Amino acid sequence: MGEHRRAPLAGVTVVALEQAVSAPMCTRTLADLGARVLKVENPDGGDFARHYDDVVEGLAAHFVWVNRGKESVALNLKSAAGLEVLHRLLDHADVLVSNLAPGATARLGIAPAELAEHHPDLIAVEIDGFGAGGPLSGKRAYDLLVQAEAGVCAVTGLAGAPAKPGPPVADVSAGLYAAISILATLYARAQGGRRGSAVSVSLFDTMAEVMGYQLTYTRHSGIEQQPLGMSSPAVAPYGAYPTRDGQTVVLGTTNDGEWQRFSRALMNRPDLAEDPRLRTNPDRVRHRDLLDTEIRAWCADHDLADIQRVADAAGIGNARYNTPAEVLVHPQLTDRARWRAVDTPVGPIPSLLPPPIIAGFDPPMGAVPALGEHTLAVLAEIGLTDDEIALLGVYGLIGTGGHQ
């Protein structure tokens, strides 16, 4: 075994005022890299993602997915005493991450200007829906709403039947951009730059960036490409085809050389390789219906394993269409030991390792916290006395664990 390295973010403390997916994904990414994450939640129910469903032995699937490795501090921020405790937490923190409702940080007195005055060394990152200064800035923004507004749904699904991508790509992408920003700012600080900084990331700006190809194409062509389900308007052949044994194979090319191998070595159809209508990718895109008809007929006459064996030998990209239940037992995950047990208030559950594999570093994969599980320990750590903590409890301003 290789040498075990210190966690990349060991010693970094993050305070999170977060809910749903975007900010929790950001802070879970930081926790996976060794940061300490203090998740500040309302004692009355906490992060509302805790209650989306109860399929994980009473816990919610969204919540256990993006909240491992954190400490839950249940604190009522609508009170002066609760806000005072928050500021004491921030005195000991390197980073604040939030994704509250529009205007919430200003109402709490923790907008960037106020944080710069009271916590000048703090890196403050706010994830919002639409960014400041535009006509939609004050609107609530959920993953679906932002995807619709940014055009993502218009390029997903089928023409006349737009769809939301299954995963919450706006939330996840914004959360990861926020995490990247934090890493960059921490690096600048380590190089002797300004210690504090204000960073904002909006879901809408993130999705506009993700839509870069489609926006560039439409700006310069005047054409709004229509969605093609499991195909791509930019490349052909590139799609999903039923096989003789009832499976679905996904086949793709990215250049004309691959198309020549596809038609000759995979399908044994030199006539297609030589067809002038299919010579270049723009030609094939224009004649997609002809091409798909031929490929669909060929795949319907072959079993999945045979198609994939020949495609691999010919250097043609291919995949098997899988459902979530099939991915759970996918050998690419099981053979590489990508599943680990993570503790939760209801016992250990399987959880995927984070995607980055860093030589010598074993991700901590910490527990999913119960609401307020760490309140007492954290408040004592930042200097509150037993009497002060007891008084906060008397007035219902804190929660002290025991709740999922």
Coordinates of C-alpha atoms in Angstrom, one line a residue:
M1 CA 0.0 0.0 0.0
G2 CA 1.1 3.5 -0.7
E3 CA 1.9 6.2 1.8
H4 CA -1.2 7.7 3.4
R5 CA -1.2 11.5 2.9
R6 CA -2.7 14.2 5.0
A7 CA -6.1 15.2 3.7
P8 CA -5.8 18.0 1.2
L9 CA -8.2 20.3 3.1
A10 CA -7.2 19.2 6.6
G11 CA -7.5 22.2 9.0
V12 CA -10.1 24.0 6.9
T13 CA -13.4 24.7 8.6
V14 CA -16.5 25.4 6.6
V15 CA -19.8 26.7 8.0
A16 CA -22.7 25.8 5.8
L17 CA -26.1 27.5 5.8
E18 CA -27.5 25.2 3.2
Q19 CA -30.5 23.2 2.0
A20 CA -31.6 21.0 -0.9
V21 CA -28.7 20.0 -3.2
S22 CA -26.4 22.8 -4.6
A23 CA -24.7 24.0 -1.4
P24 CA -24.7 20.6 0.2
M25 CA -23.0 19.1 -2.8
C26 CA -20.4 21.9 -2.6
T27 CA -19.7 21.3 1.1
R28 CA -19.8 17.5 0.8
T29 CA -17.1 17.8 -1.9
L30 CA -15.0 19.8 0.6
A31 CA -15.7 17.3 3.4
D32 CA -14.6 14.4 1.1
L33 CA -11.3 16.3 0.7
G34 CA -10.9 16.5 4.5
A35 CA -12.5 19.9 5.4
R36 CA -14.5 20.1 8.6
V37 CA -18.1 21.1 7.7
L38 CA -20.4 22.5 10.3
K39 CA -23.9 22.4 8.9
V40 CA -26.1 24.9 10.6
E41 CA -29.8 23.9 10.5
N42 CA -33.1 25.2 11.9
P43 CA -33.9 23.2 15.0
D44 CA -37.5 22.9 13.6
G45 CA -36.9 20.3 11.0
G46 CA -33.5 21.3 9.6
D47 CA -32.6 21.1 6.0
F48 CA -35.9 20.5 4.2
A49 CA -34.2 17.8 2.1
R50 CA -34.3 15.7 5.2
H51 CA -38.0 15.2 4.5
Y52 CA -38.2 14.7 0.7
D53 CA -38.9 11.0 1.3
D54 CA -38.1 8.3 3.8
V55 CA -36.8 5.5 1.6
V56 CA -33.4 5.1 3.3
E57 CA -34.8 3.3 6.4
G58 CA -36.7 6.5 7.3
L59 CA -34.1 8.9 5.9
A60 CA -34.4 10.9 2.6
A61 CA -32.3 9.7 -0.4
H62 CA -31.3 13.3 -1.4
F63 CA -30.1 14.1 2.1
V64 CA -28.0 11.0 2.7
W65 CA -26.4 11.5 -0.8
V66 CA -25.0 15.0 -0.2
N67 CA -24.6 15.3 3.5
R68 CA -22.1 12.7 4.6
G69 CA -19.1 13.8 6.6
K70 CA -20.7 16.9 8.2
E71 CA -21.5 18.0 11.8
S72 CA -25.1 19.2 12.3
V73 CA -25.5 22.3 14.6
A74 CA -29.2 23.1 15.1
L75 CA -29.5 26.8 15.7
N76 CA -32.4 29.3 15.4
L77 CA -31.0 32.2 13.3
K78 CA -34.2 34.2 13.6
S79 CA -33.1 35.3 17.1
A80 CA -30.4 37.7 18.2
A81 CA -28.9 35.1 20.4
G82 CA -28.8 32.5 17.6
L83 CA -27.1 35.0 15.3
E84 CA -24.5 35.8 18.0
V85 CA -23.7 32.1 18.1
L86 CA -23.4 32.0 14.3
H87 CA -20.9 34.9 14.4
R88 CA -18.9 33.1 17.0
L89 CA -18.8 30.0 14.7
L90 CA -17.7 32.3 11.8
D91 CA -14.8 33.6 14.0
H92 CA -13.4 30.1 13.9
A93 CA -14.2 29.3 10.2
D94 CA -12.3 29.7 7.0
V95 CA -15.3 29.5 4.7
L96 CA -19.1 30.2 4.8
V97 CA -21.3 28.6 2.1
S98 CA -24.9 29.5 1.8
N99 CA -27.8 28.9 -0.6
L100 CA -30.7 30.4 1.3
A101 CA -33.8 32.1 -0.2
P102 CA -33.2 35.4 -2.1
G103 CA -32.3 38.2 0.3
A104 CA -31.9 35.9 3.3
T105 CA -28.3 36.5 4.0
A106 CA -28.9 40.3 3.9
R107 CA -31.8 39.9 6.4
L108 CA -29.5 37.9 8.6
G109 CA -26.8 40.6 8.5
I110 CA -24.3 38.3 6.8
A111 CA -24.3 39.9 3.3
P112 CA -20.8 40.2 1.8
A113 CA -20.2 43.8 3.0
E114 CA -21.1 42.9 6.6
L115 CA -19.0 39.8 6.6
A116 CA -16.0 41.7 5.2
E117 CA -16.4 44.1 8.2
H118 CA -16.9 41.5 11.0
H119 CA -15.0 38.5 9.5
P120 CA -12.4 40.0 7.2
D121 CA -10.5 36.7 6.8
L122 CA -13.6 34.7 5.8
I123 CA -14.2 33.3 2.3
A124 CA -18.0 33.8 1.8
V125 CA -19.6 31.8 -1.0
E126 CA -23.3 32.3 -1.9
I127 CA -25.1 30.1 -4.3
D128 CA -28.2 31.7 -5.7
G129 CA -30.7 31.1 -8.5
F130 CA -30.3 33.9 -11.0
G131 CA -27.4 36.2 -9.9
A132 CA -27.7 39.7 -8.7
G133 CA -28.8 42.7 -10.8
G134 CA -31.2 41.1 -13.3
P135 CA -35.0 41.0 -13.7
L136 CA -35.1 37.5 -12.2
S137 CA -32.7 38.1 -9.3
G138 CA -35.4 38.0 -6.6
K139 CA -37.1 34.8 -7.9
R140 CA -37.0 31.5 -6.1
A141 CA -35.0 29.0 -8.2
Y142 CA -35.2 25.3 -8.1
D143 CA -33.3 22.9 -10.3
L144 CA -36.2 22.3 -12.8
L145 CA -37.1 26.0 -12.9
V146 CA -33.5 27.1 -13.8
Q147 CA -33.1 24.3 -16.3
A148 CA -36.3 25.5 -18.0
E149 CA -35.3 29.1 -17.9
A150 CA -31.8 28.4 -19.3
G151 CA -33.0 26.3 -22.2
V152 CA -31.7 23.0 -21.0
C153 CA -35.2 21.3 -21.1
A154 CA -35.5 22.6 -24.7
V155 CA -32.5 20.5 -25.8
T156 CA -33.4 17.4 -23.8
G157 CA -36.0 14.8 -24.6
L158 CA -37.7 14.8 -28.0
A159 CA -38.9 17.5 -30.4
G160 CA -42.3 18.5 -29.1
A161 CA -41.7 16.6 -25.8
P162 CA -39.1 18.5 -23.9
A163 CA -37.8 16.9 -20.7
K164 CA -35.8 17.7 -17.6
P165 CA -32.5 15.7 -17.4
G166 CA -33.0 13.2 -14.6
P167 CA -30.2 14.2 -12.3
P168 CA -30.3 17.7 -10.8
V169 CA -27.6 19.0 -13.1
A170 CA -28.1 22.7 -12.2
D171 CA -27.8 22.1 -8.5
V172 CA -24.8 19.7 -8.9
S173 CA -23.0 21.8 -11.4
A174 CA -23.4 25.0 -9.4
G175 CA -22.3 23.2 -6.3
L176 CA -19.1 22.0 -8.0
Y177 CA -18.3 25.4 -9.4
A178 CA -18.7 26.8 -5.9
A179 CA -16.3 24.2 -4.6
I180 CA -13.8 25.0 -7.4
S181 CA -14.0 28.7 -6.4
I182 CA -13.3 27.9 -2.8
L183 CA -10.3 25.8 -3.7
A184 CA -9.0 28.6 -5.9
T185 CA -9.5 31.2 -3.1
L186 CA -7.9 29.0 -0.5
Y187 CA -4.9 28.5 -2.8
A188 CA -4.6 32.3 -3.3
R189 CA -4.7 32.8 0.4
A190 CA -2.0 30.2 0.9
Q191 CA 0.2 32.1 -1.6
G192 CA 0.0 35.2 0.6
G193 CA -3.0 36.9 -1.2
R194 CA -6.0 38.4 0.4
R195 CA -7.4 36.1 3.1
G196 CA -11.1 37.0 2.8
S197 CA -13.2 37.0 -0.3
A198 CA -16.8 37.1 -1.5
V199 CA -17.8 34.6 -4.2
S200 CA -21.2 34.2 -5.8
V201 CA -22.3 31.4 -8.1
S202 CA -25.8 31.3 -9.7
L203 CA -27.6 28.2 -11.0
F204 CA -28.7 30.2 -14.1
D205 CA -25.2 31.3 -15.0
T206 CA -24.0 27.8 -14.5
M207 CA -26.6 26.3 -16.8
A208 CA -25.9 29.0 -19.4
E209 CA -22.3 27.9 -19.3
V210 CA -23.3 24.2 -19.7
M211 CA -25.5 25.2 -22.7
G212 CA -22.3 26.6 -24.3
Y213 CA -22.4 24.4 -27.4
Q214 CA -26.1 25.0 -28.1
L215 CA -25.9 28.7 -27.6
T216 CA -22.9 29.1 -29.8
Y217 CA -24.5 27.0 -32.5
T218 CA -27.7 28.9 -32.5
R219 CA -26.0 32.4 -32.3
H220 CA -23.9 31.6 -35.5
S221 CA -26.4 29.5 -37.5
G222 CA -29.8 30.9 -36.5
I223 CA -31.0 27.3 -36.0
E224 CA -32.4 25.9 -32.8
Q225 CA -31.4 22.3 -32.9
Q226 CA -34.2 19.9 -31.8
P227 CA -33.6 17.3 -29.1
L228 CA -33.2 13.7 -30.3
G229 CA -33.7 11.7 -27.2
M230 CA -30.6 9.5 -26.8
S231 CA -28.9 10.9 -29.8
S232 CA -27.1 14.1 -30.6
P233 CA -28.0 16.8 -33.2
A234 CA -24.3 17.5 -33.6
V235 CA -23.0 14.0 -34.5
A236 CA -24.1 10.9 -36.5
P237 CA -24.2 8.0 -36.0
Y238 CA -24.6 8.6 -32.3
G239 CA -27.6 6.9 -30.5
A240 CA -29.3 3.9 -28.9
Y241 CA -30.5 0.8 -30.8
P242 CA -32.5 -2.2 -29.7
T243 CA -30.6 -5.6 -30.2
R244 CA -31.9 -9.0 -31.1
D245 CA -31.7 -10.2 -27.5
G246 CA -33.9 -7.5 -26.1
Q247 CA -31.1 -5.2 -24.9
T248 CA -30.2 -1.7 -26.0
V249 CA -26.7 -0.9 -27.4
V250 CA -25.5 2.7 -27.5
L251 CA -23.1 3.4 -30.4
G252 CA -21.2 6.5 -31.3
T253 CA -18.6 8.1 -33.6
T254 CA -16.9 11.4 -33.2
N255 CA -15.0 11.7 -36.6
D256 CA -15.0 10.5 -40.2
G257 CA -12.3 7.9 -39.5
E258 CA -14.4 6.3 -36.9
W259 CA -17.3 6.2 -39.3
Q260 CA -15.3 4.3 -41.8
R261 CA -14.4 1.7 -39.2
F262 CA -18.1 1.7 -38.0
S263 CA -19.4 1.0 -41.4
R264 CA -16.7 -1.4 -42.7
A265 CA -15.4 -3.3 -39.6
L266 CA -18.5 -3.2 -37.4
M267 CA -21.4 -3.5 -39.9
N268 CA -19.5 -5.0 -42.8
R269 CA -21.1 -2.4 -45.1
P270 CA -18.5 -0.9 -47.4
D271 CA -21.4 0.5 -49.5
L272 CA -22.3 2.8 -46.6
A273 CA -18.7 3.8 -46.2
E274 CA -18.5 4.8 -49.8
D275 CA -21.9 6.5 -50.0
P276 CA -21.3 10.2 -50.8
R277 CA -24.3 11.1 -48.7
L278 CA -22.5 9.8 -45.6
R279 CA -19.0 10.9 -46.2
T280 CA -18.6 13.6 -43.6
N281 CA -20.2 14.2 -40.3
P282 CA -22.3 17.1 -41.6
D283 CA -23.5 14.8 -44.4
R284 CA -24.4 12.1 -42.0
V285 CA -26.3 14.6 -39.7
R286 CA -28.3 15.7 -42.7
H287 CA -29.1 12.0 -43.6
R288 CA -29.5 10.8 -40.1
D289 CA -32.8 9.0 -40.8
L290 CA -31.2 6.9 -43.6
L291 CA -28.3 6.1 -41.4
D292 CA -30.3 5.2 -38.3
T293 CA -32.6 3.0 -40.3
E294 CA -29.6 0.9 -41.5
I295 CA -28.0 0.7 -38.1
R296 CA -31.3 -0.1 -36.4
A297 CA -31.9 -3.0 -38.8
W298 CA -28.4 -4.3 -38.3
C299 CA -28.5 -4.1 -34.5
A300 CA -31.9 -5.9 -34.5
D301 CA -30.2 -8.8 -36.1
H302 CA -27.4 -9.1 -33.6
D303 CA -27.0 -9.8 -29.9
L304 CA -25.6 -7.1 -27.6
A305 CA -22.5 -9.1 -26.6
D306 CA -21.6 -9.7 -30.2
I307 CA -22.1 -6.1 -31.2
Q308 CA -19.9 -4.9 -28.3
R309 CA -17.2 -7.4 -28.9
V310 CA -16.8 -6.4 -32.6
A311 CA -17.2 -2.7 -31.7
D312 CA -14.4 -2.9 -29.2
A313 CA -12.2 -4.8 -31.6
A314 CA -12.9 -2.0 -34.2
G315 CA -12.3 0.8 -31.8
I316 CA -15.9 2.0 -31.9
G317 CA -17.4 3.6 -28.8
N318 CA -20.2 1.6 -27.3
A319 CA -22.2 1.1 -24.1
R320 CA -25.0 -0.9 -22.7
Y321 CA -28.2 1.0 -21.7
N322 CA -28.6 0.4 -18.0
T323 CA -31.3 1.2 -15.5
P324 CA -30.5 2.5 -12.0
A325 CA -31.0 -1.0 -10.5
E326 CA -28.5 -2.4 -13.0
V327 CA -26.0 0.4 -12.1
L328 CA -26.2 -0.6 -8.4
V329 CA -24.5 -3.9 -9.3
H330 CA -22.4 -2.7 -12.2
P331 CA -19.1 -4.6 -12.3
Q332 CA -17.2 -1.4 -13.1
L333 CA -18.2 -0.2 -9.6
T334 CA -18.2 -3.5 -7.7
D335 CA -14.9 -4.8 -9.1
R336 CA -13.1 -1.5 -8.3
A337 CA -14.6 -1.4 -4.8
R338 CA -16.3 1.9 -5.4
W339 CA -19.0 1.3 -2.7
R340 CA -18.2 2.0 0.9
A341 CA -20.3 1.8 4.1
V342 CA -21.2 5.2 5.6
D343 CA -22.7 5.6 9.0
T344 CA -26.1 7.3 9.4
P345 CA -28.6 7.7 12.3
V346 CA -30.3 4.5 11.1
G347 CA -27.1 2.4 10.6
P348 CA -24.5 2.0 7.8
I349 CA -25.6 2.4 4.2
P350 CA -23.7 1.9 1.0
S351 CA -22.3 5.1 -0.5
L352 CA -20.1 5.7 -3.6
L353 CA -16.6 7.0 -3.1
P354 CA -16.1 10.5 -4.4
P355 CA -14.9 10.6 -8.1
P356 CA -11.4 12.0 -7.6
I357 CA -8.8 9.3 -6.8
I358 CA -5.8 11.0 -5.1
A359 CA -2.8 8.8 -4.6
G360 CA -2.1 8.0 -1.0
F361 CA -5.3 9.7 0.2
D362 CA -8.3 7.7 1.5
P363 CA -11.5 9.9 1.6
P364 CA -12.9 10.1 5.1
M365 CA -16.4 9.1 4.1
G366 CA -17.8 10.5 7.4
A367 CA -21.3 9.9 8.8
V368 CA -24.6 11.5 7.8
P369 CA -25.6 13.5 10.8
A370 CA -28.8 13.6 12.8
L371 CA -30.4 17.0 13.1
G372 CA -28.5 18.9 15.9
E373 CA -26.3 15.8 16.7
H374 CA -23.2 18.0 17.2
T375 CA -24.7 21.2 18.7
L376 CA -23.6 20.8 22.2
A377 CA -20.0 19.7 21.4
V378 CA -19.5 22.5 18.8
L379 CA -20.9 25.3 21.0
A380 CA -18.7 24.2 23.9
E381 CA -15.8 24.1 21.6
I382 CA -16.2 27.7 20.6
G383 CA -16.4 28.8 24.2
L384 CA -20.0 28.8 25.3
T385 CA -20.4 27.8 28.9
D386 CA -22.8 25.1 30.1
D387 CA -25.1 27.8 31.5
E388 CA -25.2 29.7 28.2
I389 CA -25.9 26.5 26.3
A390 CA -28.6 25.6 28.8
L391 CA -30.2 29.0 28.4
L392 CA -30.3 28.7 24.6
G393 CA -32.0 25.3 25.1
V394 CA -34.6 26.8 27.5
Y395 CA -35.6 29.3 24.8
G396 CA -35.7 26.7 22.1
L397 CA -32.9 28.4 20.1
I398 CA -30.9 25.2 19.6
G399 CA -31.5 21.5 18.9
T400 CA -29.4 18.9 20.5
G401 CA -29.7 15.8 18.4
G402 CA -31.8 12.7 18.4
H403 CA -33.7 13.7 15.3
Q404 CA -33.2 12.4 11.8

